[in-house]
Short mmCIF file of C-alpha atoms in Angstrom, two decimals:
data_model
loop_
_atom_site.label_atom_id
_atom_site.label_comp_id
_atom_site.label_asym_id
_atom_site.label_seq_id
_atom_site.Cartn_x
_atom_site.Cartn_y
_atom_site.Cartn_z
CA MET A 854 0.00 0.00 0.00
CA SER A 855 1.55 3.31 -1.10
CA GLU A 856 2.00 6.05 1.45
CA LYS A 857 -0.07 9.17 1.14
CA PRO A 858 2.26 12.00 0.02
CA SER A 859 3.04 14.62 2.64
CA LYS A 860 1.29 17.96 2.31
CA HIS A 861 3.10 20.93 0.80
CA PHE A 862 3.30 24.35 2.42
CA ILE A 863 0.27 25.81 0.61
CA GLU A 864 -1.88 22.95 1.92
CA HIS A 865 -0.59 23.71 5.41
CA ILE A 866 -1.63 27.36 4.96
CA ILE A 867 -5.11 26.30 3.90
CA ASP A 868 -5.38 23.82 6.77
CA GLU A 869 -4.38 26.54 9.24
CA ASP A 870 -7.05 28.84 7.81
CA LEU A 871 -9.66 26.10 8.16
CA THR A 872 -8.58 25.42 11.75
CA ALA A 873 -8.89 29.15 12.46
CA GLY A 874 -12.54 29.08 11.37
CA PHE A 875 -12.52 29.58 7.60
CA GLU A 876 -15.52 27.79 6.12
CA PRO A 877 -14.53 24.84 3.89
CA THR A 878 -17.39 25.72 1.53
CA ALA A 879 -15.82 29.15 0.99
CA LEU A 880 -12.63 27.74 -0.53
CA ARG A 881 -12.20 28.69 -4.18
CA PHE A 882 -9.10 28.76 -6.39
CA ARG A 883 -8.32 30.05 -9.88
CA PHE A 884 -5.87 29.62 -12.74
CA PRO A 885 -5.37 33.03 -14.42
CA PRO A 886 -3.54 32.79 -17.78
CA GLU A 887 -2.96 35.76 -20.05
CA PRO A 888 -4.25 34.96 -23.57
CA ASN A 889 -1.16 36.27 -25.37
CA GLY A 890 0.34 32.92 -26.35
CA TYR A 891 0.08 29.18 -25.81
CA LEU A 892 0.64 27.58 -22.41
CA HIS A 893 4.06 25.96 -21.94
CA ILE A 894 5.59 23.36 -19.64
CA GLY A 895 6.03 25.95 -16.89
CA HIS A 896 2.28 26.53 -16.81
CA VAL A 897 1.65 22.82 -16.22
CA LYS A 898 2.79 23.19 -12.63
CA ALA A 899 0.56 26.22 -11.98
CA ILE A 900 -2.42 24.43 -13.54
CA CYS A 901 -1.84 21.31 -11.46
CA VAL A 902 -1.27 23.21 -8.21
CA ASN A 903 -4.60 25.03 -8.45
CA PHE A 904 -6.76 22.22 -9.83
CA GLU A 905 -5.30 19.55 -7.56
CA LEU A 906 -6.01 21.78 -4.55
CA GLY A 907 -9.56 22.00 -5.85
CA ASN A 908 -9.69 18.19 -5.98
CA SER A 909 -8.13 17.78 -2.53
CA TYR A 910 -10.48 20.22 -0.79
CA ASN A 911 -13.53 19.59 -2.97
CA ALA A 912 -13.43 23.28 -3.92
CA PRO A 913 -14.27 24.96 -7.24
CA VAL A 914 -11.53 26.34 -9.49
CA ASN A 915 -12.13 29.20 -11.92
CA LEU A 916 -10.38 29.60 -15.25
CA ARG A 917 -9.92 33.35 -15.54
CA PHE A 918 -8.29 35.01 -18.52
CA ASP A 919 -6.23 38.08 -17.67
CA ASP A 920 -7.25 39.90 -20.84
CA THR A 921 -6.15 43.44 -19.95
CA ASN A 922 -3.83 44.12 -22.91
CA PRO A 923 -5.61 44.01 -26.30
CA ALA A 924 -2.35 44.80 -28.09
CA LYS A 925 -1.15 41.22 -27.52
CA GLU A 926 -4.22 39.08 -26.88
CA GLU A 927 -6.37 37.04 -29.26
CA GLN A 928 -9.38 34.74 -29.11
CA HIS A 929 -7.21 32.10 -30.76
CA PHE A 930 -5.07 31.96 -27.63
CA VAL A 931 -8.15 31.72 -25.39
CA ASP A 932 -9.33 28.66 -27.34
CA ALA A 933 -5.90 27.02 -27.20
CA ILE A 934 -5.61 27.53 -23.44
CA LYS A 935 -9.05 26.01 -22.80
CA LYS A 936 -8.11 23.02 -24.95
CA ASP A 937 -4.84 22.48 -23.08
CA VAL A 938 -6.38 22.66 -19.60
CA SER A 939 -9.12 20.23 -20.62
CA TRP A 940 -6.60 17.89 -22.25
CA LEU A 941 -4.63 17.77 -18.99
CA GLY A 942 -7.77 16.36 -17.41
CA TYR A 943 -9.16 19.33 -15.50
CA SER A 944 -12.58 20.96 -15.51
CA TRP A 945 -13.14 24.50 -14.29
CA ASP A 946 -16.17 25.74 -12.39
CA LYS A 947 -16.52 29.16 -14.04
CA GLU A 948 -14.94 30.58 -17.17
CA CYS A 949 -14.14 34.19 -16.29
CA TYR A 950 -12.37 37.14 -17.86
CA ALA A 951 -10.83 40.26 -16.33
CA SER A 952 -12.78 42.10 -19.04
CA ASP A 953 -15.97 40.91 -17.32
CA TYR A 954 -15.09 43.39 -14.59
CA PHE A 955 -13.95 46.41 -16.60
CA ASP A 956 -16.96 48.49 -15.56
CA GLN A 957 -16.45 47.71 -11.88
CA LEU A 958 -12.69 48.24 -12.06
CA TYR A 959 -13.27 51.62 -13.71
CA ALA A 960 -15.82 52.57 -11.05
CA TRP A 961 -13.35 51.69 -8.30
CA ALA A 962 -10.69 53.81 -10.01
CA VAL A 963 -13.13 56.73 -10.07
CA GLN A 964 -13.75 56.14 -6.37
CA LEU A 965 -10.03 56.45 -5.64
CA ILE A 966 -9.84 59.68 -7.62
CA GLN A 967 -12.80 61.14 -5.73
CA GLN A 968 -11.10 60.25 -2.45
CA GLY A 969 -7.88 61.97 -3.55
CA LYS A 970 -6.01 58.67 -3.73
CA ALA A 971 -5.32 58.59 -7.48
CA TYR A 972 -4.32 61.15 -10.10
CA VAL A 973 -3.78 61.48 -13.84
CA ASP A 974 -0.12 61.89 -14.75
CA GLY A 975 0.95 63.50 -18.02
CA GLN A 976 4.62 62.57 -17.84
CA SER A 977 6.40 60.11 -20.09
CA ALA A 978 7.26 56.62 -18.91
CA GLU A 979 10.93 57.61 -18.77
CA GLN A 980 10.19 60.60 -16.52
CA MET A 981 8.09 58.52 -14.15
CA ALA A 982 10.77 55.82 -13.99
CA THR A 983 13.39 58.42 -13.03
CA GLN A 984 11.17 59.87 -10.31
CA LYS A 985 10.62 56.44 -8.77
CA GLY A 986 14.20 56.47 -7.49
CA THR A 987 16.19 53.29 -6.89
CA PRO A 988 16.04 50.45 -4.37
CA THR A 989 18.46 52.45 -2.18
CA ALA A 990 17.16 55.97 -2.89
CA PRO A 991 13.61 57.24 -2.33
CA GLY A 992 11.45 58.48 -5.17
CA THR A 993 10.22 62.02 -5.71
CA ALA A 994 6.62 63.07 -6.12
CA SER A 995 5.13 63.67 -9.55
CA PRO A 996 4.25 67.31 -10.33
CA PHE A 997 0.71 66.01 -10.96
CA ARG A 998 0.36 64.35 -7.56
CA ASP A 999 -1.57 67.23 -5.96
CA GLN A 1000 -4.00 67.45 -8.85
CA ALA A 1001 -7.57 68.35 -7.90
CA PRO A 1002 -9.95 65.35 -8.01
CA ASP A 1003 -12.29 67.17 -10.42
CA GLU A 1004 -9.43 67.70 -12.88
CA ALA A 1005 -8.32 64.09 -12.57
CA LEU A 1006 -11.88 62.86 -13.14
CA ARG A 1007 -12.21 65.00 -16.26
CA LEU A 1008 -8.93 63.73 -17.70
CA PHE A 1009 -9.67 60.11 -16.82
CA GLU A 1010 -13.03 60.31 -18.57
CA GLU A 1011 -11.31 61.78 -21.62
CA MET A 1012 -8.79 58.95 -21.54
CA LYS A 1013 -11.65 56.44 -21.51
CA ASN A 1014 -13.37 58.17 -24.42
CA GLY A 1015 -10.27 58.13 -26.62
CA THR A 1016 -9.61 61.86 -26.54
CA HIS A 1017 -5.89 61.43 -25.89
CA PRO A 1018 -3.23 59.36 -27.71
CA GLU A 1019 -1.43 56.38 -26.23
CA GLY A 1020 1.34 57.33 -23.84
CA SER A 1021 0.01 60.82 -23.15
CA PHE A 1022 -1.60 60.08 -19.76
CA THR A 1023 -1.76 57.37 -17.11
CA LEU A 1024 -3.78 57.00 -13.93
CA ARG A 1025 -1.58 56.48 -10.88
CA PHE A 1026 -2.41 55.32 -7.38
CA LYS A 1027 -1.05 57.43 -4.53
CA GLY A 1028 1.19 54.93 -2.81
CA ASP A 1029 4.35 55.70 -0.89
CA MET A 1030 7.22 57.30 -2.81
CA VAL A 1031 9.74 56.33 -0.11
CA SER A 1032 8.62 52.72 0.29
CA PRO A 1033 11.45 50.18 0.07
CA ASN A 1034 9.13 48.22 -2.25
CA MET A 1035 9.37 50.25 -5.45
CA LEU A 1036 6.09 48.79 -6.72
CA LEU A 1037 4.32 50.92 -4.10
CA ARG A 1038 5.81 54.15 -5.42
CA ASP A 1039 2.68 55.57 -7.10
CA PRO A 1040 2.06 52.66 -9.47
CA VAL A 1041 0.24 53.12 -12.77
CA ILE A 1042 -3.19 51.46 -12.61
CA TYR A 1043 -4.59 52.50 -16.01
CA ARG A 1044 -3.00 53.27 -19.36
CA ILE A 1045 -4.35 54.28 -22.77
CA ILE A 1046 -4.41 51.57 -25.47
CA ASN A 1047 -6.25 52.52 -28.63
CA LYS A 1048 -6.83 49.01 -29.92
CA ASN A 1049 -9.91 46.83 -30.17
CA HIS A 1050 -10.34 44.18 -27.51
CA HIS A 1051 -11.24 40.62 -28.55
CA ARG A 1052 -14.29 40.68 -26.25
CA THR A 1053 -15.22 44.33 -25.63
CA ALA A 1054 -14.39 45.64 -29.14
CA ASP A 1055 -13.92 49.42 -29.09
CA LYS A 1056 -15.81 50.15 -25.85
CA TRP A 1057 -12.64 51.03 -23.93
CA CYS A 1058 -9.58 53.12 -24.66
CA VAL A 1059 -8.15 52.65 -21.16
CA TYR A 1060 -7.16 49.29 -19.74
CA PRO A 1061 -6.24 48.28 -16.19
CA MET A 1062 -2.76 47.16 -15.30
CA TYR A 1063 -2.34 43.58 -14.07
CA ASP A 1064 -1.75 44.64 -10.47
CA TRP A 1065 -4.96 46.65 -10.42
CA ALA A 1066 -7.09 43.94 -12.04
CA HIS A 1067 -5.62 40.93 -10.24
CA GLY A 1068 -6.70 41.32 -6.62
CA GLN A 1069 -10.00 42.96 -7.43
CA SER A 1070 -10.90 40.16 -9.86
CA ASP A 1071 -10.08 37.64 -7.13
CA TYR A 1072 -12.33 39.54 -4.74
CA ILE A 1073 -15.22 39.71 -7.19
CA GLU A 1074 -14.99 35.96 -7.81
CA HIS A 1075 -14.73 35.16 -4.07
CA ILE A 1076 -11.32 33.52 -4.53
CA SER A 1077 -10.06 32.42 -1.12
CA HIS A 1078 -6.41 31.71 -1.97
CA SER A 1079 -4.74 33.47 -4.89
CA LEU A 1080 -1.67 31.41 -5.80
CA CYS A 1081 1.14 32.95 -7.84
CA THR A 1082 4.73 32.15 -8.71
CA LEU A 1083 7.56 33.73 -6.73
CA GLU A 1084 8.19 36.65 -9.07
CA PHE A 1085 4.88 38.09 -7.86
CA LYS A 1086 5.87 38.10 -4.18
CA PRO A 1087 6.86 41.83 -4.24
CA HIS A 1088 3.45 42.52 -5.82
CA ARG A 1089 1.68 41.18 -2.73
CA ASP A 1090 2.10 44.50 -0.91
CA LEU A 1091 0.35 46.25 -3.78
CA TYR A 1092 -2.30 43.52 -3.97
CA ASP A 1093 -3.09 44.11 -0.29
CA ALA A 1094 -2.91 47.90 -0.56
CA PHE A 1095 -5.64 47.97 -3.21
CA LEU A 1096 -7.83 45.58 -1.22
CA ASP A 1097 -7.34 47.77 1.87
CA GLU A 1098 -8.91 50.64 -0.03
CA LEU A 1099 -11.81 48.74 -1.60
CA VAL A 1100 -12.81 45.69 0.41
CA ALA A 1101 -15.37 46.41 3.11
CA GLU A 1102 -17.02 43.02 3.41
CA GLY A 1103 -17.00 39.48 2.06
CA ILE A 1104 -14.09 37.12 1.49
CA ARG A 1105 -10.73 38.83 1.23
CA PRO A 1106 -8.46 36.75 -1.02
CA LYS A 1107 -5.04 35.79 0.28
CA GLN A 1108 -2.11 35.84 -2.16
CA ARG A 1109 0.63 33.30 -1.60
CA GLU A 1110 3.57 32.38 -3.83
CA PHE A 1111 5.34 29.19 -4.88
CA ALA A 1112 8.42 28.53 -7.01
CA ARG A 1113 7.83 28.46 -10.75
CA LEU A 1114 8.91 25.50 -12.84
CA ASN A 1115 12.27 26.05 -14.54
CA LEU A 1116 13.43 23.28 -16.86
CA ASN A 1117 17.06 23.20 -18.00
CA TYR A 1118 17.80 23.71 -21.71
CA THR A 1119 14.18 24.85 -22.14
CA ILE A 1120 12.71 28.25 -22.99
CA THR A 1121 9.79 29.13 -20.72
CA SER A 1122 9.34 32.75 -21.76
CA LYS A 1123 6.26 33.44 -23.89
CA ARG A 1124 7.99 36.51 -25.32
CA LYS A 1125 10.88 34.38 -26.61
CA LEU A 1126 8.55 31.64 -27.83
CA GLN A 1127 6.54 34.29 -29.66
CA ARG A 1128 9.72 35.38 -31.40
CA LEU A 1129 10.35 31.83 -32.62
CA VAL A 1130 6.85 31.80 -34.11
CA ASP A 1131 7.07 35.30 -35.61
CA GLU A 1132 10.44 34.63 -37.23
CA ASN A 1133 9.23 31.27 -38.64
CA VAL A 1134 11.90 29.32 -36.80
CA VAL A 1135 9.08 26.90 -35.96
CA SER A 1136 5.83 26.14 -37.78
CA GLY A 1137 3.68 27.52 -34.97
CA TRP A 1138 2.98 27.43 -31.25
CA ASP A 1139 2.13 23.73 -31.52
CA ASP A 1140 5.32 22.74 -33.33
CA PRO A 1141 6.53 19.49 -31.67
CA ARG A 1142 9.87 21.17 -30.96
CA MET A 1143 8.15 23.81 -28.82
CA PRO A 1144 7.88 23.35 -25.02
CA THR A 1145 4.20 24.31 -25.20
CA ILE A 1146 1.57 21.89 -23.95
CA SER A 1147 0.23 21.55 -27.48
CA GLY A 1148 3.74 20.93 -28.80
CA LEU A 1149 4.36 18.27 -26.15
CA ARG A 1150 1.00 16.70 -27.04
CA ARG A 1151 2.05 16.42 -30.70
CA ARG A 1152 5.38 14.99 -29.59
CA GLY A 1153 3.58 12.13 -27.85
CA TYR A 1154 3.46 13.23 -24.23
CA THR A 1155 0.36 12.15 -22.32
CA PRO A 1156 -1.72 14.17 -19.83
CA ALA A 1157 -0.87 11.65 -17.09
CA SER A 1158 2.88 12.04 -17.71
CA LEU A 1159 2.72 15.84 -17.41
CA ARG A 1160 0.58 15.66 -14.27
CA LYS A 1161 3.04 13.15 -12.78
CA PHE A 1162 5.92 15.45 -13.71
CA ALA A 1163 4.30 18.36 -11.86
CA GLU A 1164 3.58 16.15 -8.85
CA THR A 1165 7.17 14.88 -8.75
CA VAL A 1166 8.64 18.37 -8.99
CA GLY A 1167 6.50 19.36 -6.00
CA VAL A 1168 5.50 22.72 -4.57
CA ALA A 1169 8.34 24.65 -2.98
CA LYS A 1170 9.22 28.15 -1.81
CA ARG A 1171 12.64 28.30 -3.47
CA GLU A 1172 13.46 28.55 -7.15
CA ASN A 1173 15.38 25.68 -8.68
CA VAL A 1174 16.07 24.21 -12.12
CA ILE A 1175 14.67 20.78 -12.93
CA ASP A 1176 16.60 18.44 -15.19
CA ALA A 1177 14.76 17.63 -18.42
CA SER A 1178 15.51 13.95 -17.85
CA LEU A 1179 12.78 13.91 -15.18
CA LEU A 1180 10.21 14.90 -17.78
CA GLU A 1181 11.47 12.15 -20.09
CA PHE A 1182 11.31 9.65 -17.22
CA CYS A 1183 7.65 10.52 -16.55
CA ILE A 1184 6.59 9.92 -20.15
CA ARG A 1185 8.53 6.62 -20.32
CA GLU A 1186 6.88 5.43 -17.10
CA ASP A 1187 3.41 6.29 -18.40
CA LEU A 1188 3.93 4.75 -21.83
CA ASN A 1189 5.35 1.57 -20.26
CA LYS A 1190 2.08 1.11 -18.40
CA THR A 1191 0.21 0.82 -21.67
CA ALA A 1192 2.89 -1.10 -23.59
#
């Protein structure tokens, strides 16, 4: 009889929350891909972590598309992602989109402006970056920081209506310009993008930044535990700062981070994979030479072998690089079962 595997640290966090009185029926997780490319081997771990937690705790898992940048996103990618998650053997409870919440996110931004906690900045990205300082030197306030709320509201409405060109204005949250976490130094929460969105068409000319949409989308969906990879750990302060301003009641989502999956000799950057596609180095995102889920599928990998790979790698707090031989071992083991 095989031993039951020991619980990983995220399961311990959830168990502690349940012991402290959190209702088991209130547990809800989500997998939030950005539809700007195909999912790759690194995403397999994130998919498995969230959906296996759903299985372990009998909790629903949402599939939510972070579709906040129409310049890079396409319906084609949405369809491919849904196919890959289903092929891996998982079913989601609700299919959601950040764009479902654009009206509410905009209303919350207006609320911040009215409270004097956000302002419209007319500086260039380079100027704002300079004013943010460095990790060892504090930032300096924008000349627009003391802008009257009425003026900011007027400009923000004009931004939404397409009155101004891209790059001319941004909406910034009044954070802390001397915070050691530079992400809190008056972050941009809206920018102008004059491109049609694959779901909302030309309704919007302003789009929320990931950090602004992330936590609020979790809150709207009643996500209990928002699980991210380690590169988002510094973003947790900002995640909580926005929730502090907006959440008055209901479930407050808790962001926690785990190590991403890094495989040696393997590209796991969608930007670099996109370049391979654009420059016709490969025949497409599903080329068998690509480390995408669809590429691995065409190469002969099975859903069970990828799930076993993610399970074997485990869920840790520290980054490490996994040898590609482990992935090959998992497919050999699975294929031998059916030989």
